[in-house]
XYZ file of C-alpha atoms in Angstrom:
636
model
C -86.983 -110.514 15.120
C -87.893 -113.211 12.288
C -91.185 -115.042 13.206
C -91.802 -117.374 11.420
C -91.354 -118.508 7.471
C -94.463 -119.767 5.563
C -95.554 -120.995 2.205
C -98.208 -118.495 1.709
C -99.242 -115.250 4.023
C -102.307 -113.528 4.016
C -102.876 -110.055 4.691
C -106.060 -109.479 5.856
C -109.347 -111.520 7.545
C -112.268 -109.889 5.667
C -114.095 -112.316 3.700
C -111.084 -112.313 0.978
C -108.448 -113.045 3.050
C -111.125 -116.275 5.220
C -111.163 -117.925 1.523
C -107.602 -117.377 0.949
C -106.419 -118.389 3.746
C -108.422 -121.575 4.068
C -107.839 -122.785 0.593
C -103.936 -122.589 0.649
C -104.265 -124.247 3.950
C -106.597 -126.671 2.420
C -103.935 -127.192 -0.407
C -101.474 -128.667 2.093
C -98.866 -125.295 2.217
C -97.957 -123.782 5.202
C -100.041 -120.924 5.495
C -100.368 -118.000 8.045
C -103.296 -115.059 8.005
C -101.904 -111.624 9.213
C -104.797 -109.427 10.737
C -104.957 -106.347 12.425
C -107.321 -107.710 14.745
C -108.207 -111.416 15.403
C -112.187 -110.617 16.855
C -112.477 -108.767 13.518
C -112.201 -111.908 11.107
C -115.313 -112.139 9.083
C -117.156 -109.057 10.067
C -119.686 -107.669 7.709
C -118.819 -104.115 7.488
C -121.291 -102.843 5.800
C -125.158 -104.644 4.970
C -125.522 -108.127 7.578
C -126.601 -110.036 3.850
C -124.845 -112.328 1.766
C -125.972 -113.209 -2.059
C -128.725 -111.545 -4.078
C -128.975 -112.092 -7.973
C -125.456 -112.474 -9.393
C -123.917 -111.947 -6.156
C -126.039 -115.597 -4.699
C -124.329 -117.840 -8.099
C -120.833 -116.627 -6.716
C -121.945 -117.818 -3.487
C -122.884 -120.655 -4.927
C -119.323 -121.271 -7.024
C -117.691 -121.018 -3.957
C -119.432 -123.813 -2.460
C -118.878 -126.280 -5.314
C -115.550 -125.321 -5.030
C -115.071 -126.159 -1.568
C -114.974 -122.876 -0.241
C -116.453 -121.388 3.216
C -118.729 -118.484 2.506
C -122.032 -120.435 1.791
C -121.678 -122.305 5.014
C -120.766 -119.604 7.407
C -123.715 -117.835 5.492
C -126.077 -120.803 6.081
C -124.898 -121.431 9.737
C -125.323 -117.488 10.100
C -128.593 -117.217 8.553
C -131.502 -115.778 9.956
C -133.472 -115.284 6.456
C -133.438 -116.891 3.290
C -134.865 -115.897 -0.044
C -134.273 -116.406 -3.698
C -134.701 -113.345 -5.837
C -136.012 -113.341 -9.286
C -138.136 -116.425 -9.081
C -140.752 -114.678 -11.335
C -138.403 -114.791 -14.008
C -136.571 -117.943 -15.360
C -133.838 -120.088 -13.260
C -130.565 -118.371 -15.223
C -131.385 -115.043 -13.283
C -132.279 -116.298 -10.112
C -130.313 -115.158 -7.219
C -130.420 -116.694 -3.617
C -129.931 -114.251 -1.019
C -129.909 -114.682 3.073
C -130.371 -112.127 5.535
C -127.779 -112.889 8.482
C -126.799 -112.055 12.297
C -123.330 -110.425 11.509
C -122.518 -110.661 14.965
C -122.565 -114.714 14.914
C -121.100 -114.705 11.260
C -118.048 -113.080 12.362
C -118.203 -115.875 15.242
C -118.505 -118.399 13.146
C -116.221 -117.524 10.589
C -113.439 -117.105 13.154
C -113.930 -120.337 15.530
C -113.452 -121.578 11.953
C -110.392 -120.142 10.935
C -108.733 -120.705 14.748
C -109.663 -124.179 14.438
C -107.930 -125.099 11.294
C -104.929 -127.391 12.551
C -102.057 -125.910 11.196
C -103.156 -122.277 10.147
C -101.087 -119.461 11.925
C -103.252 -116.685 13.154
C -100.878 -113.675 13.464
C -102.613 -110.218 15.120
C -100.254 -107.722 13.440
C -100.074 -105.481 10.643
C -98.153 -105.552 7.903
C -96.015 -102.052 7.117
C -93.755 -103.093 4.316
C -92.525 -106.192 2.009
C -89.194 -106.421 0.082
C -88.004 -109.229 -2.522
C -84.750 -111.690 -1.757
C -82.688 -112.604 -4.156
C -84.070 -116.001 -4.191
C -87.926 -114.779 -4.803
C -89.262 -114.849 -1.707
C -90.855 -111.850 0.103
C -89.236 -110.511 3.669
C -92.222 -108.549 5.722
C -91.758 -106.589 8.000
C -94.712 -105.882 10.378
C -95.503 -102.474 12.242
C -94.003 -103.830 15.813
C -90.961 -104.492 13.822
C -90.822 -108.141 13.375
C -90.708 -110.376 10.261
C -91.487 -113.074 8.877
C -90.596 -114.726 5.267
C -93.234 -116.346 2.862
C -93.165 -117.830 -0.880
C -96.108 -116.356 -1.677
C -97.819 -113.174 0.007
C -101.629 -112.439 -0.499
C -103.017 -109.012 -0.233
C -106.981 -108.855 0.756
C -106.507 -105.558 2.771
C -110.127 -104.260 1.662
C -111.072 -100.550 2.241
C -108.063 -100.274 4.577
C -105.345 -98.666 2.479
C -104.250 -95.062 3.334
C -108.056 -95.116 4.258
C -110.354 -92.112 5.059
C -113.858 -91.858 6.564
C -116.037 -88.506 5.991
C -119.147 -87.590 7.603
C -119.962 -83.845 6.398
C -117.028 -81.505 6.822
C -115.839 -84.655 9.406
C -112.823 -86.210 8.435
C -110.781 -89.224 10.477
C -108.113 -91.578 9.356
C -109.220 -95.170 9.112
C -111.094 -98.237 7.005
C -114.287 -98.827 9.332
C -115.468 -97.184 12.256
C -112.737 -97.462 15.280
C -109.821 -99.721 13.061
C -107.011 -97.748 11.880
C -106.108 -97.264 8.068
C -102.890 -99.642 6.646
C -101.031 -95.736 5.527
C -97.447 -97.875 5.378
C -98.374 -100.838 3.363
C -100.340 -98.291 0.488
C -96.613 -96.571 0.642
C -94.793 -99.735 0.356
C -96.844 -100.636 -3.001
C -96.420 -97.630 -4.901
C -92.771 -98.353 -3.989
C -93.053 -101.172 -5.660
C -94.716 -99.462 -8.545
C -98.080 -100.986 -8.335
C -100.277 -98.445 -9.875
C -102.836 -97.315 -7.245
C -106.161 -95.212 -7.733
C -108.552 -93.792 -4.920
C -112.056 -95.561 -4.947
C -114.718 -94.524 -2.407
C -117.805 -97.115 -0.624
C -119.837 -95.943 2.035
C -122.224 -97.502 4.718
C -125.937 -96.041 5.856
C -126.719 -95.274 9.345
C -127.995 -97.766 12.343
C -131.238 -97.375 13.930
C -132.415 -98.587 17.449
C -135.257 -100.821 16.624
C -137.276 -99.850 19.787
C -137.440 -96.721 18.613
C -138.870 -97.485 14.765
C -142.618 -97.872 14.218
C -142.888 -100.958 11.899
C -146.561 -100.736 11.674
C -145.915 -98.189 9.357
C -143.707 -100.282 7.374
C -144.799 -103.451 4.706
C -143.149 -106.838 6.383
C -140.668 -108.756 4.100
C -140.770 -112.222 4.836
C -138.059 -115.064 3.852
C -139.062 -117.847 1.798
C -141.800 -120.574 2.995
C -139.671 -123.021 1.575
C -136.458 -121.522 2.066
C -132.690 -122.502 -0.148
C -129.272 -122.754 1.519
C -126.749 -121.314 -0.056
C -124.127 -124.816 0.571
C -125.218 -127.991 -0.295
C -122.771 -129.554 1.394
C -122.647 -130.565 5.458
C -123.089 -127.581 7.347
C -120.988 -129.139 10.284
C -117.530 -126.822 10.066
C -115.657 -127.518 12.853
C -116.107 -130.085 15.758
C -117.286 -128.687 18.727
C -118.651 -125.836 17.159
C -121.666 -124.900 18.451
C -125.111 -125.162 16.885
C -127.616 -123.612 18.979
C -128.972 -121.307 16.932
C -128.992 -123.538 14.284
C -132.709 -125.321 13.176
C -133.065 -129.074 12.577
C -131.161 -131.584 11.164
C -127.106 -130.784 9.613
C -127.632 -133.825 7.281
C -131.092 -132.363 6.369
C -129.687 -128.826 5.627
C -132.350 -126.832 7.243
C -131.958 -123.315 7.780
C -133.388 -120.578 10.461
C -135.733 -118.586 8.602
C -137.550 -116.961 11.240
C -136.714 -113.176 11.289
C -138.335 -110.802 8.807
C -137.235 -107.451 6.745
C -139.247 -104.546 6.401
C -139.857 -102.246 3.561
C -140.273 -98.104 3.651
C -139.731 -95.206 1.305
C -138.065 -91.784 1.228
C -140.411 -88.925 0.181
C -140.374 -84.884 -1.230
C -139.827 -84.184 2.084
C -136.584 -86.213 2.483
C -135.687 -85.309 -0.754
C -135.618 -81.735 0.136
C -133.481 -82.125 3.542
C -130.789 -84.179 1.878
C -130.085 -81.630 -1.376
C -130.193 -78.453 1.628
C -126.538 -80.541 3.072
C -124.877 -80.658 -0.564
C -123.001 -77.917 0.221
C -121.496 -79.850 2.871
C -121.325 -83.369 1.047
C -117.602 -84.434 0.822
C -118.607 -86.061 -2.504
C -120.072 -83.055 -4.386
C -117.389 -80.341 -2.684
C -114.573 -82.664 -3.680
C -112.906 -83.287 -0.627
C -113.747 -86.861 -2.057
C -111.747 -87.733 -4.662
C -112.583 -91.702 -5.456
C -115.617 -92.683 -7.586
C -118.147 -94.658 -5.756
C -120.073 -97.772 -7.038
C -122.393 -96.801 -9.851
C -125.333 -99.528 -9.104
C -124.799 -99.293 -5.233
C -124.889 -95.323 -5.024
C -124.892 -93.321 -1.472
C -128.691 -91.871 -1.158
C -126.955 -87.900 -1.992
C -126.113 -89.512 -5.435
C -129.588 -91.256 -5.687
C -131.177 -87.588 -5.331
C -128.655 -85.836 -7.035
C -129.023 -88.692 -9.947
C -132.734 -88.754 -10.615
C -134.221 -85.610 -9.469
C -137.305 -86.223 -10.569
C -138.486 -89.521 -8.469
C -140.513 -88.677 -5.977
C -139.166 -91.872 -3.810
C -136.731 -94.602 -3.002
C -137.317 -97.694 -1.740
C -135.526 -98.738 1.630
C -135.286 -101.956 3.328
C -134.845 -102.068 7.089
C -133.067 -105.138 7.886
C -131.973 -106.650 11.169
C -128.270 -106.864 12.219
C -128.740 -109.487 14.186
C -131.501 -112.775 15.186
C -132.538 -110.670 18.534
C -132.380 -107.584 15.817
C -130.211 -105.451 17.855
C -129.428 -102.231 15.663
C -131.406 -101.997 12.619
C -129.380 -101.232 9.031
C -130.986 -99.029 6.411
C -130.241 -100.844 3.061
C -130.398 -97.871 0.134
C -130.089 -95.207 2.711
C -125.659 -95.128 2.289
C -124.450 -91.627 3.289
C -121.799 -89.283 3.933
C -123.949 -85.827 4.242
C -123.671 -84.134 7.576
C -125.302 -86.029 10.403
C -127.863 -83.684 11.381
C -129.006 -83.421 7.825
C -128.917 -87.357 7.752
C -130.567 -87.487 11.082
C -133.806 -84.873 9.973
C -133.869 -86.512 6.695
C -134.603 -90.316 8.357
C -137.352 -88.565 10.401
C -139.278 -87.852 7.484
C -139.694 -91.376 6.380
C -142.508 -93.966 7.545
C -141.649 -95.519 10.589
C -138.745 -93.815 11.224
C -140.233 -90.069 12.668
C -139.119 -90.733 16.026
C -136.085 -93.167 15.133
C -132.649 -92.949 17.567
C -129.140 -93.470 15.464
C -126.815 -95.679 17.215
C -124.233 -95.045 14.106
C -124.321 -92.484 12.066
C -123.731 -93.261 7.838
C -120.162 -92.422 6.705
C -118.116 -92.687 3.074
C -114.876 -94.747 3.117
C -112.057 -93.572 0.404
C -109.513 -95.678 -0.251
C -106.000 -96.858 -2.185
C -107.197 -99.970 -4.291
C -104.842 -101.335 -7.299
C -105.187 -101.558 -11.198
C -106.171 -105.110 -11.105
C -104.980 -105.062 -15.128
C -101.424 -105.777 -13.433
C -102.654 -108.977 -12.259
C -102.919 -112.292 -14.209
C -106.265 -114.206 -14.134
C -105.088 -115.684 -11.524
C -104.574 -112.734 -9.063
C -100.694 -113.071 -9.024
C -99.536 -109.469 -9.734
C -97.538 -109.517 -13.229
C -94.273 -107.553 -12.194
C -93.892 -109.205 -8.577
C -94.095 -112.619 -8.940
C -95.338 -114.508 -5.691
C -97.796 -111.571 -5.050
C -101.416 -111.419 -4.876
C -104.091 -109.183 -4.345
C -107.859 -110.179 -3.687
C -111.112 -108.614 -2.854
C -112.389 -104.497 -2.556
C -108.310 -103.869 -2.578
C -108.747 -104.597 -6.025
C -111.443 -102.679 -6.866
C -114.560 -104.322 -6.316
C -117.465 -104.040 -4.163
C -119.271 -106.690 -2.099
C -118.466 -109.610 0.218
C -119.149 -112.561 -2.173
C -117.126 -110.251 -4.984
C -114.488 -110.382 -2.389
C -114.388 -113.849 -1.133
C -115.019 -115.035 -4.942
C -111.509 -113.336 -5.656
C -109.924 -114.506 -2.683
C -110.251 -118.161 -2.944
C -108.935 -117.606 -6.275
C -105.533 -116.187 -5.093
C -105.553 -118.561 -2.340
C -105.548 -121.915 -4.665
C -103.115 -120.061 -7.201
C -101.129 -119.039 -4.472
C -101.027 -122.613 -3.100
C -100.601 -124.249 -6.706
C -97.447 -122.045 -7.541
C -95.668 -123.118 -4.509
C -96.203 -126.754 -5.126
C -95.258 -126.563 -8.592
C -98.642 -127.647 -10.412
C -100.214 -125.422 -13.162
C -102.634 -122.126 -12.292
C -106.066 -122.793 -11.575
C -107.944 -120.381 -14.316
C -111.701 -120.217 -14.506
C -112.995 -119.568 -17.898
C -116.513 -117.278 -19.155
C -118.576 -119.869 -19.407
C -117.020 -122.377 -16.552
C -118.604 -119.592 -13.543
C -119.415 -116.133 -12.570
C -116.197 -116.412 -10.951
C -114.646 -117.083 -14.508
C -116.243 -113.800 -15.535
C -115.041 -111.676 -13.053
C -111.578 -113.015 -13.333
C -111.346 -112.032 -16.849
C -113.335 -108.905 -16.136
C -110.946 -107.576 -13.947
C -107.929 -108.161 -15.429
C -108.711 -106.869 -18.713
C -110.992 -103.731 -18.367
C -109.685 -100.730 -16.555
C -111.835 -99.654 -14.639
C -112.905 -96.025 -12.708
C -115.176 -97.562 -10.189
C -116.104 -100.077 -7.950
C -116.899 -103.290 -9.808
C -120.157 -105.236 -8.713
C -121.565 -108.501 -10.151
C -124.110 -108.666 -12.662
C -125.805 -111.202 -14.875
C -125.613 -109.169 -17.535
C -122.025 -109.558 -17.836
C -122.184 -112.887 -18.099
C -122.657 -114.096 -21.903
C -123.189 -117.522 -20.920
C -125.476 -116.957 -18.069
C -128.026 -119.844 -18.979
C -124.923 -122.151 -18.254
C -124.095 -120.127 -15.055
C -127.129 -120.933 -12.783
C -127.114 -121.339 -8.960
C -128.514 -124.764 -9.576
C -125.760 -126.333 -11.397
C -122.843 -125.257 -9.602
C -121.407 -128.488 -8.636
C -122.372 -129.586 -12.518
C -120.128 -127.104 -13.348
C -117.294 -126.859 -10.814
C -116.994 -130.031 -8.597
C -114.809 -132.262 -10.893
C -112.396 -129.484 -11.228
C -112.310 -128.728 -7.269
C -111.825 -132.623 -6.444
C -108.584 -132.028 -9.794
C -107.100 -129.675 -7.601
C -107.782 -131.588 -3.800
C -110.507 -128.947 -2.713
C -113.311 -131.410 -2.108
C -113.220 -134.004 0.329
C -113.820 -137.580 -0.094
C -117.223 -137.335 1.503
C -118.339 -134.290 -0.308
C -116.959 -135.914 -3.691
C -118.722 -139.149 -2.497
C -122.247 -137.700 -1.591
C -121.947 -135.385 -5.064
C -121.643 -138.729 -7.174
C -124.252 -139.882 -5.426
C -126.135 -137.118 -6.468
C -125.614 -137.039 -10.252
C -125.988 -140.740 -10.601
C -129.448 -140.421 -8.827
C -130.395 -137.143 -11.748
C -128.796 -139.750 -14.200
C -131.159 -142.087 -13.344
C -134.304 -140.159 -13.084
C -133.341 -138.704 -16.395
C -133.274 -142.150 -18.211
C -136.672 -143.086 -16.307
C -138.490 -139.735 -17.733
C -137.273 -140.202 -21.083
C -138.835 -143.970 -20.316
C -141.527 -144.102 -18.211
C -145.016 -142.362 -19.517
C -147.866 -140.355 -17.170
C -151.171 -141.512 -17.423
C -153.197 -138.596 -18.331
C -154.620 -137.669 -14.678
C -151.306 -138.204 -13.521
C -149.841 -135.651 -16.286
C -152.899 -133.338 -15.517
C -151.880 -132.395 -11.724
C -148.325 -131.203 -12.850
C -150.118 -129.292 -16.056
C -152.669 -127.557 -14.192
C -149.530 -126.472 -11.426
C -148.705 -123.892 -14.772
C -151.844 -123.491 -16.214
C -151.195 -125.635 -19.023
C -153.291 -127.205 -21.814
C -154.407 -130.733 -20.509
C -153.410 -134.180 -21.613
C -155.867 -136.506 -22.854
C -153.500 -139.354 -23.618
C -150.593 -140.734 -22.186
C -147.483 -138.653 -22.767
C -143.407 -139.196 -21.744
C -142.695 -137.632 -18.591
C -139.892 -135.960 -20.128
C -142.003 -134.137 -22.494
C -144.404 -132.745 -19.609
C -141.183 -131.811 -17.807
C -140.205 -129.092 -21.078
C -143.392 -127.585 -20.206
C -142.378 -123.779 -19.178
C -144.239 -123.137 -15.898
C -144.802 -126.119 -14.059
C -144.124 -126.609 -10.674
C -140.964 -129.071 -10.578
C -141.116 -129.909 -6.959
C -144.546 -131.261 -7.902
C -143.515 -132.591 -11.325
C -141.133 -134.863 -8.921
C -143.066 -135.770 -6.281
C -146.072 -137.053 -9.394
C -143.397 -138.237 -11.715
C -141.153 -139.995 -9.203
C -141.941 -140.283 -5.949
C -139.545 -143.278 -4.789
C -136.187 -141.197 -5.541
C -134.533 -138.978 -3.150
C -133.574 -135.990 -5.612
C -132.931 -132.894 -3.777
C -135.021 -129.790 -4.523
C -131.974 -127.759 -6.559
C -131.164 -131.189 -8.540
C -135.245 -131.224 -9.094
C -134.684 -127.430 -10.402
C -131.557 -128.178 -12.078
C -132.960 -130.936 -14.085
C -136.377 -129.406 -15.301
C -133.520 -125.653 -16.055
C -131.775 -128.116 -18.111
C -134.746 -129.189 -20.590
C -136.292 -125.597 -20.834
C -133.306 -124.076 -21.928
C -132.228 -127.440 -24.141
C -132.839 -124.880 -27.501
C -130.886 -122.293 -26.161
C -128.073 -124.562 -25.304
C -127.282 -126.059 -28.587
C -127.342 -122.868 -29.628
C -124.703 -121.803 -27.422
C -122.237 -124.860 -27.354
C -120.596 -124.206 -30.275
C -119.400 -120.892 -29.028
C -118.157 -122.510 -25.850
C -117.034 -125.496 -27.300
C -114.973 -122.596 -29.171
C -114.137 -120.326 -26.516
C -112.748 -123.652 -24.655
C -110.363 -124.257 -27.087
C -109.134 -120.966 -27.460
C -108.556 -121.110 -23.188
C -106.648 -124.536 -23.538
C -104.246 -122.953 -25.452
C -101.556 -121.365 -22.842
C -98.865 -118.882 -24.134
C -95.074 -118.551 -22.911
C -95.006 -115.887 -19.892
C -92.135 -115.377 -21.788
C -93.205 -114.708 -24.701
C -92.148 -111.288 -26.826
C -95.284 -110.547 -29.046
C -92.788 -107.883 -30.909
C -91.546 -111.215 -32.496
C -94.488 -111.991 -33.704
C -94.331 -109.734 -37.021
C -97.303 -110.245 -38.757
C -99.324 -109.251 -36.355
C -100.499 -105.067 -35.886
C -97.845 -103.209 -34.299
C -100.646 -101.861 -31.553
C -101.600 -105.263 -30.685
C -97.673 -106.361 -30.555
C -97.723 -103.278 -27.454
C -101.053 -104.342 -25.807
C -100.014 -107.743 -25.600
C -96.646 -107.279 -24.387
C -98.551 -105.029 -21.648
C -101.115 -107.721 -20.748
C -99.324 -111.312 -20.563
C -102.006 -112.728 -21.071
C -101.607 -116.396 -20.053
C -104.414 -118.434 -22.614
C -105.176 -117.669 -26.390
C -108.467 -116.466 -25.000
C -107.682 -114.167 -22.770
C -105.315 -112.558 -25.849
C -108.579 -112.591 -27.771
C -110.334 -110.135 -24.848
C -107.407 -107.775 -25.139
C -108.591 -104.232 -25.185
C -107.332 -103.005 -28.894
C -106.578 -106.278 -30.239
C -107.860 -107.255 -33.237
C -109.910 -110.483 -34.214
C -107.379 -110.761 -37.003
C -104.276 -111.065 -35.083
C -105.745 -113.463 -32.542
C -105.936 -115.749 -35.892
C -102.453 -114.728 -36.775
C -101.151 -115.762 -33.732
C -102.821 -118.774 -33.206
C -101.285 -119.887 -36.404
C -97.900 -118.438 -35.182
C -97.922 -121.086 -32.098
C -98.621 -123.916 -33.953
C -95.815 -123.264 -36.969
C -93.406 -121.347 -34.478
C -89.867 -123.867 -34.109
């Protein structure tokens, strides 16, 4: 039985498949999102958090991109902090503690109430090509539907296995099956495959955990949302649990973390279950995230600490079950079990779920273009842990990537590409579809080379005049960011003007324990004075204009690190041009003669779609990047 026929499909409502879905749709194609299970849209499997350093500026390029993550998270939020504020603004990293429960709430009233998105509870068991390059699928039930363009975001649920000890039981999270059929249908299609392995700690009652014995973690005084735009999603939607004003963007920030540590003792109890560890006796077979490591590996690892650091964090406002964040585990549970009664607070603690490894089918995301269109199935695209990475803003990141592309291919108009030094999402991008990886990718700032230019602050700076290019902003949100930047225009040209009387120069200075002024000075030039307080720079400096606290941040980030970016421009201005230049999809690189042999083969293997990404071609050399840049220009 044919259902229905769409522009673009989406397999999958994790938080890949939310942002693909809802940008395509946003894009103005006919769009439908496939999921096994309709209640299960936008649950957070794993940790109830969103952001953190790295992770929070992905966040944040979603939101200037028009995408939904930071205002479920914001709508969702029960704590907010920004990490890293001891060190400078490039590296900071806003983070907020949410009720997973209401996230998933929120994030599906949203999706339902998007007029014209299909919602279809199914899964899908297989896909085939028509001769006109569209994709038949054909659903478990047996029916089918046709779509231009079909967008994987499947997460851990391919051919998916979940181990507890010598426990094993077919599935992707704890009672939802595993997608066995659609795994089969891709290596069909032969899309390379490769087992990767996450896991998940256990759940405590929170009645039954002593918190005296545990150091409180509170969220910020002042705290950051993660959107700057309205947090209104959908009329009618309801804001209960939502403090103060929409227009004002206030947050809750009421509910607190708490902070414990494993000991000898623990230590101990965990290595006497090895023997029974599916990871060490091999019965596991994918490679887990290196930087998010189940607490086994931890011991196993670095033998000679004598403790780990775990945060106890709430699953939901009224707390509910508590989740132990560094505490991931797939050891027998009554070796799990005696090892969480050795730890402070947690003696006499009752599990309500028990920890547990996922391993899963995930694809070689070097078969995908920046883009994530797969290169030998055009019209296909994959997004989010199915292509090997881990994390929720990893995953949405990638999937409202795929859906724009997705949604730009069927109306004709060129890909949407983000380069290294346009976002984190840029970075990523590239990452992924050049390195071949073994394990789970996660988010760092280190692998950003342009991080100074990549701050949570200047998102919009960065991204908003390409979203509004592409129709992903809305008039008002376009309208209130022009505001915005005329108003930091403005207050720019008045600092570089106006001067501070020495008393008036003094308050900000002695904010950062600076030397004192004793004459009167440009505002500007107390503003490039590392360590003051900007808020308070503002509020002295300029009192009558409404800046908002990031554009406060984002202006006094952008004369600190004024050396460091005329350093840098050049190199951008560089890499820039080198991304502007596109190459033929069609394009034989065997033709192209003068250039090594071995770089002829990589190239042909890649398709890469810009000069730049060429350039980041594992094997290719510097030299024949030059080569055949001069190739393109003198070429008939």
């Amino acid at each position: 039985m044919l259902v229905a026929e769409f522009d673009v499909v989406v397999v999958g409502g994790g938080h890949a498949g939310i942002e693909a879905a809802h940008a395509a749709w946003k894009l103005g194609v006919k769009t439908a999102m496939l999921t096994m299970d309709v209640n299960a849209i936008g649950r957070m499997s794993c940790n109830p958090a969103v952001g953190g350093v790295a992770k929070g500026q992905i966040v944040r390029d979603i939101d200037a991109l028009g995408g939904l993550m930071g205002l479920l998270t914001d709508k969702a939020g029960i704590q907010f902090r920004m990490l890293n504020m001891s060190k400078g603004p490039a590296v900071w990293g806003p983070r907020a503690q949410c009720d997973m429960k209401y996230y998933s709430e929120v994030a599906r009233d949203t999706i339902l109430s998007l007029d014209g998105l299909s919602v279809i509870q199914g899964e899908l068991a297989a896909f085939d090509r028509m001769v006109d390059g569209r994709l038949e699928l054909t659903l478990l039930d047996g029916s089918r539907c046709i779509t231009r363009a079909l967008v994987i975001a499947s997460g851990t649920f391919l051919a998916s296995k979940m181990f507890t000890g010598l426990e094993t039981s077919i599935g992707g999270r704890v009672g939802e099956p595993s997608a066995d059929k659609l795994s089969e249908c891709l290596a069909r299609e032969h899309i390379a495959l490769r087992r990767l392995k996450t896991g998940t700690p256990s759940r405590l009652d929170p009645d039954s955990i002593d918190f005296n014995e545990c150091d409180v973690q509170h969220g910020d005084a002042s705290p950051w949302p993660m959107s700057d735009r309205h947090l209104k999603l959908a009329d009618g939607m309801p804001d209960d649990r939502f403090w103060g004003d929409t227009a004002a963007h206030f947050v809750r920030n009421d509910c607190v973390c708490w902070i414990t540590r494993t000991n000898i003792k623990t230590h101990d109890i965990l290595r006497s279950g090895f023997k029974d560890s599916p990871m060490f006796s091999g019965r596991i077979h994918g490679k887990g995230p290196r930087y998010c490591p189940s607490i086994e590996d931890k011991i196993n690892r670095f033998g000679d600490r004598d403790g780990h650091q775990l945060f106890l964090e709430p699953e939901q406002a009224d707390i509910g079950r508590v989740y132990i964040n560094g505490f991931s585990s797939s050891l027998p549970a009554d070796i799990q079990l005696a090892a969480i009664h050795t730890i402070p607070g947690l003696t006499r603690a009752r599990v309500l779920q028990i920890g547990y490894a996922v391993e899963y089918d995930s694809v070689d995301a070097t078969q995908l273009y920046p883009t994530f269109e797969c290169k030998n199935v055009p019209g296909l695209y994959f997004a989010g842990q199915v292509c090997g990475t881990s994390g929720y803003e990893e995953a949405a990141g990638q999937g409202l990537l795929a859906g724009i592309n997705a949604a730009l291919k069927i109306k004709g108009e060129a890909p949407f590409i983000l380069g290294r030094s346009d976002s984190y999402l840029g970075v990523m991008a590239d990452d992924l579809s050049n390195i071949l990886l073994d394990e789970p990718y996660r988010m760092f700032t280190s692998r950003a080379e342009y991080r100074l230019f990549l701050r949570s602050d200047n998102a919009e700076m960065r991204l908003k005049e390409r979203a509004r290019e592409i129709g992903m902003i809305s008039d008002e949100d376009y309208a209130d960011w022009k505001r915005r930047r005329e108003l930091m225009d403005e207050a720019r040209k008045r600092l570089a003007e106006e001067s501070a009387l020495p008393e008036q120069a003094n308050v900000v200075l002695e904010s950062g324990g600076q030397a004192l002024a004793s004459e009167r000075t440009r505002w500007i030039n107390v503003l490039r004075r590392p360590g003051i307080d900007p808020e308070l720079f503002f509020r002295t400096a300029l009192p009558d204009m409404p800046l908002t606290r990031r554009d406060q941040w984002f202006l006094y980030a952008e004369e600190i690190y004024a050396g460091f970016f005329d350093r840098q421009a050049r190199e951008i201005d560089d890499q820039k041009k080198m991304e502007s230049v596109r190459l033929p999809e069609d394009l034989d690189y065997m033709q192209v003669t003068a250039i090594s042999i071995e770089s002829r083969q990589r190239l042909n293997s890649h398709r890469p779609l810009t000069l730049g990404q060429a350039s980041r071609v594992p094997g290719v050399r510097p030299a024949d990047i030059t080569v055949l840049a001069h190739w393109l220009e003198n070429r008939p």
